[in-house]
CSV table of C-alpha atoms in Angstrom, one decimal:
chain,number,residue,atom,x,y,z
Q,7,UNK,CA,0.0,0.0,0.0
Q,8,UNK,CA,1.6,3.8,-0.8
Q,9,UNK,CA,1.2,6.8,1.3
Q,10,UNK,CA,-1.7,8.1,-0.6
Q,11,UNK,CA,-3.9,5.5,1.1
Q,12,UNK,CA,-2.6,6.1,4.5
Q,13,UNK,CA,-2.3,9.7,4.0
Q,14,UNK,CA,-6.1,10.1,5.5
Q,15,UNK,CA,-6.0,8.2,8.5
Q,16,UNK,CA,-2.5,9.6,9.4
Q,17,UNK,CA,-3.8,13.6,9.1
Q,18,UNK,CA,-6.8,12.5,11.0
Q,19,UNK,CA,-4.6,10.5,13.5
Q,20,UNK,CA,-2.3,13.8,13.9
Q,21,UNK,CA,-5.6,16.3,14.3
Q,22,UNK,CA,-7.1,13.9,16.8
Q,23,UNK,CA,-4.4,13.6,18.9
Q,24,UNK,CA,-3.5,17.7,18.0
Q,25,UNK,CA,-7.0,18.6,19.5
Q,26,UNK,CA,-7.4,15.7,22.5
Q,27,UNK,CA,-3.8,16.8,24.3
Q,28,UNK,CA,-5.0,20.5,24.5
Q,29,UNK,CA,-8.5,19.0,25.6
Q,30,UNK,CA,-6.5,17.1,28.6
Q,31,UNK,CA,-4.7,19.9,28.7
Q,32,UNK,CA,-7.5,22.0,29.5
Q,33,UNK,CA,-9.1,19.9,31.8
Q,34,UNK,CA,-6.5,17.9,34.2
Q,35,UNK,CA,-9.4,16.7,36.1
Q,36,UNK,CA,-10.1,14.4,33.6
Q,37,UNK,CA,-13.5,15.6,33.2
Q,38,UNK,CA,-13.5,16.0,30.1
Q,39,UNK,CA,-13.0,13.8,27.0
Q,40,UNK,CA,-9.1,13.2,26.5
Q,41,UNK,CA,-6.3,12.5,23.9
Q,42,UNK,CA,-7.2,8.7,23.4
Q,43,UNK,CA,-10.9,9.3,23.1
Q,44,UNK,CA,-10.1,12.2,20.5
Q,45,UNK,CA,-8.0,10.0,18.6
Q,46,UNK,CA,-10.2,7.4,18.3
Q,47,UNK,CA,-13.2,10.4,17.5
Q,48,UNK,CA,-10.5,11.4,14.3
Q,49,UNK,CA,-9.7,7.1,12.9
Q,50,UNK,CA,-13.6,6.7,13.5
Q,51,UNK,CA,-14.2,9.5,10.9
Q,52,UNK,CA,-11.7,8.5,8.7
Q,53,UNK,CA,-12.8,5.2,8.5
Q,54,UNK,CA,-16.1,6.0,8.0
Q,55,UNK,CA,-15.4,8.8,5.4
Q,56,UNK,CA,-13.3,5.8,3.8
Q,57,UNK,CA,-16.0,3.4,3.2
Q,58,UNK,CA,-17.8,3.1,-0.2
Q,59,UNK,CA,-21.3,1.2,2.0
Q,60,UNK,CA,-23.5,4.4,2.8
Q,61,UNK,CA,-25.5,2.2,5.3
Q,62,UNK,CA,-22.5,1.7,7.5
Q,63,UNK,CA,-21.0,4.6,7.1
Q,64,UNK,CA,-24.0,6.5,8.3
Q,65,UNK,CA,-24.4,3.8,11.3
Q,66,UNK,CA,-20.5,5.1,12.5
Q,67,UNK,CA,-21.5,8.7,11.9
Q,68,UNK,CA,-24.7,8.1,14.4
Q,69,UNK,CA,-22.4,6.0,16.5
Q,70,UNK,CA,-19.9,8.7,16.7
Q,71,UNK,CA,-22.7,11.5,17.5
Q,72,UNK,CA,-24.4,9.1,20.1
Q,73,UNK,CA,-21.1,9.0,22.0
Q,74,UNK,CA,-20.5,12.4,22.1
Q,75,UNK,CA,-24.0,13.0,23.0
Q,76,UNK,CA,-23.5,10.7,26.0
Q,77,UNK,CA,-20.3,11.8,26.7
Q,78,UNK,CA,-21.8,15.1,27.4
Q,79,UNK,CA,-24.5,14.3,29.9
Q,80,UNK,CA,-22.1,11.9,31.5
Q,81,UNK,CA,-19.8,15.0,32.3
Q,82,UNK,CA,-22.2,17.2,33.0
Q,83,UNK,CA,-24.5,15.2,35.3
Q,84,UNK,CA,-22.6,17.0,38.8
Q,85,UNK,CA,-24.1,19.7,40.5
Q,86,UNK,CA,-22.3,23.3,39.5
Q,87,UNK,CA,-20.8,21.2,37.1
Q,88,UNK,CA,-19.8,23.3,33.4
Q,89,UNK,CA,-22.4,22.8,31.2
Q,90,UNK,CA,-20.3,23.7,28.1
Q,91,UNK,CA,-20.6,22.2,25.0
Q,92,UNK,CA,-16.6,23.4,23.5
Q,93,UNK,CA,-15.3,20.0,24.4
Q,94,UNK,CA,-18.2,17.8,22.5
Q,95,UNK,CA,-18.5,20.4,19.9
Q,96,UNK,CA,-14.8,20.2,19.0
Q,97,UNK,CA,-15.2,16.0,19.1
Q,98,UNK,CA,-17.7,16.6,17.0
Q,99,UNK,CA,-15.6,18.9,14.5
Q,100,UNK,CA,-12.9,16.2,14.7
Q,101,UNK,CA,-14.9,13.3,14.2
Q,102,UNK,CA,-16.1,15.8,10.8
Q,103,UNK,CA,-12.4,16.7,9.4
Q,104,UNK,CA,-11.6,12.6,9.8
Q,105,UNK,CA,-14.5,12.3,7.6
Q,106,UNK,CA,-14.0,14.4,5.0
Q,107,UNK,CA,-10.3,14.3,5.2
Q,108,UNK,CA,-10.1,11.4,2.1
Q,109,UNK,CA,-11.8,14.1,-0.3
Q,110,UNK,CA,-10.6,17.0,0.8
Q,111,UNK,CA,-7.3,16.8,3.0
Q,112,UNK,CA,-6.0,20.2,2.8
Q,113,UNK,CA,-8.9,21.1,4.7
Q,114,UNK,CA,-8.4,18.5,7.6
Q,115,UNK,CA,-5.0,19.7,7.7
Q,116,UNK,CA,-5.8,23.2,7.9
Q,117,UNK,CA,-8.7,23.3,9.9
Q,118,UNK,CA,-7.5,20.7,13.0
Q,119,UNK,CA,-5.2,23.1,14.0
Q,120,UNK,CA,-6.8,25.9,13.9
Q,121,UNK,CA,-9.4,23.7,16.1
Q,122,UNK,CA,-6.7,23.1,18.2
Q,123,UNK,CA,-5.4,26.9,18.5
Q,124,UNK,CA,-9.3,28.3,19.3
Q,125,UNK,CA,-9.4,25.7,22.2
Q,126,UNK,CA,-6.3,26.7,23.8
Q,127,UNK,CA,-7.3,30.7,23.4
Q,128,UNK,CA,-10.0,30.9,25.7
Q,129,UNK,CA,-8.7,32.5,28.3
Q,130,UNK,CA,-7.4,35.3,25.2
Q,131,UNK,CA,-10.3,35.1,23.9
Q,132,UNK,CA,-12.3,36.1,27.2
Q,133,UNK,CA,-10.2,38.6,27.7
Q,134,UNK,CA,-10.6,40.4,24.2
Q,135,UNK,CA,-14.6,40.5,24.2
Q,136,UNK,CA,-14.5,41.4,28.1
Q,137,UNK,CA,-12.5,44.5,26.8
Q,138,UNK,CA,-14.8,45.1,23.7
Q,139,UNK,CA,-17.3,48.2,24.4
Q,140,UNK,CA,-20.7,48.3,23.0
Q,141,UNK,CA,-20.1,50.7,20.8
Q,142,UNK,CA,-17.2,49.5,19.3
Q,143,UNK,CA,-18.8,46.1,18.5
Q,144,UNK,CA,-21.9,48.2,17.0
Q,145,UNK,CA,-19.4,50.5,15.3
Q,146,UNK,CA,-17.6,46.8,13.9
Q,147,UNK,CA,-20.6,45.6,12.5
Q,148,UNK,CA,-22.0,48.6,11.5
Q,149,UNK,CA,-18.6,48.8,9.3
Q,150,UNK,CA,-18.9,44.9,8.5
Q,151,UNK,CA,-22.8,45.7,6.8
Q,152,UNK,CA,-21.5,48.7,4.7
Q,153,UNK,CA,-19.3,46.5,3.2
């Protein structure tokens, strides 16, 4: 077999593992879903973005989607505990760019880390819009709308 078949499963490998360390990173508790779970999120896609069967590629897709459906009540069934959706969304998003990453590639490649970057800029991020006066943001999109 040559690189070109592998080449999907290794981006989605790299993404997954990309986006589940700053995921653990994020959340030493281990609240949250990790590196292994994220990597396994990213080959799940792949695989099922590699199959020619509709039928059982659509079964993984609603597999995939059930377990992150689960895997969100399951961390969010404590009292006071976050009720954030960032870490489910981004399995979800990761489970998507393994999917898609045997047609389009480039985009897997370029999109993971940018996954990976937004995650590990909340606390920038925060920071920014706290700081953001309402007139600037309806001067912004006032500016955004003329154009």
């Amino acid at each position: 077999m040559d690189f070109q078949a592998w080449q999907p499963y290794l981006i989605s490998a790299a993404v997954g593992l990309l986006v589940g360390v700053e995921r653990e990173k994020a959340h030493p508790q281990g609240e949250a879903l990790g590196v292994r779970t994220f990597l396994l999120i990213a080959m799940l896609g792949s695989l099922a973005g590699g199959l020619s069967n509709i039928w059982i590629a659509s079964a993984l897709v609603i597999f995939a989607l059930s377990l992150i459906v689960i895997a969100y009540f399951y961390t969010s069934r404590g009292i006071g505990a976050d009720q954030g959706l960032t870490t489910e969304f981004a399995a979800g998003i990761v489970f998507t760019l393994g999917f898609v990453s045997h047609t389009n590639p480039i985009i897997t490649t370029l999109l993971g880390p940018i996954v990976a970057v937004v995650l590990f800029s909340k606390a920038s991020l925060h920071r920014f819009t706290s700081r953001i006066k309402t007139s600037e943001l309806q001067a912004a999109l006032l500016l955004l709308l003329a154009a």
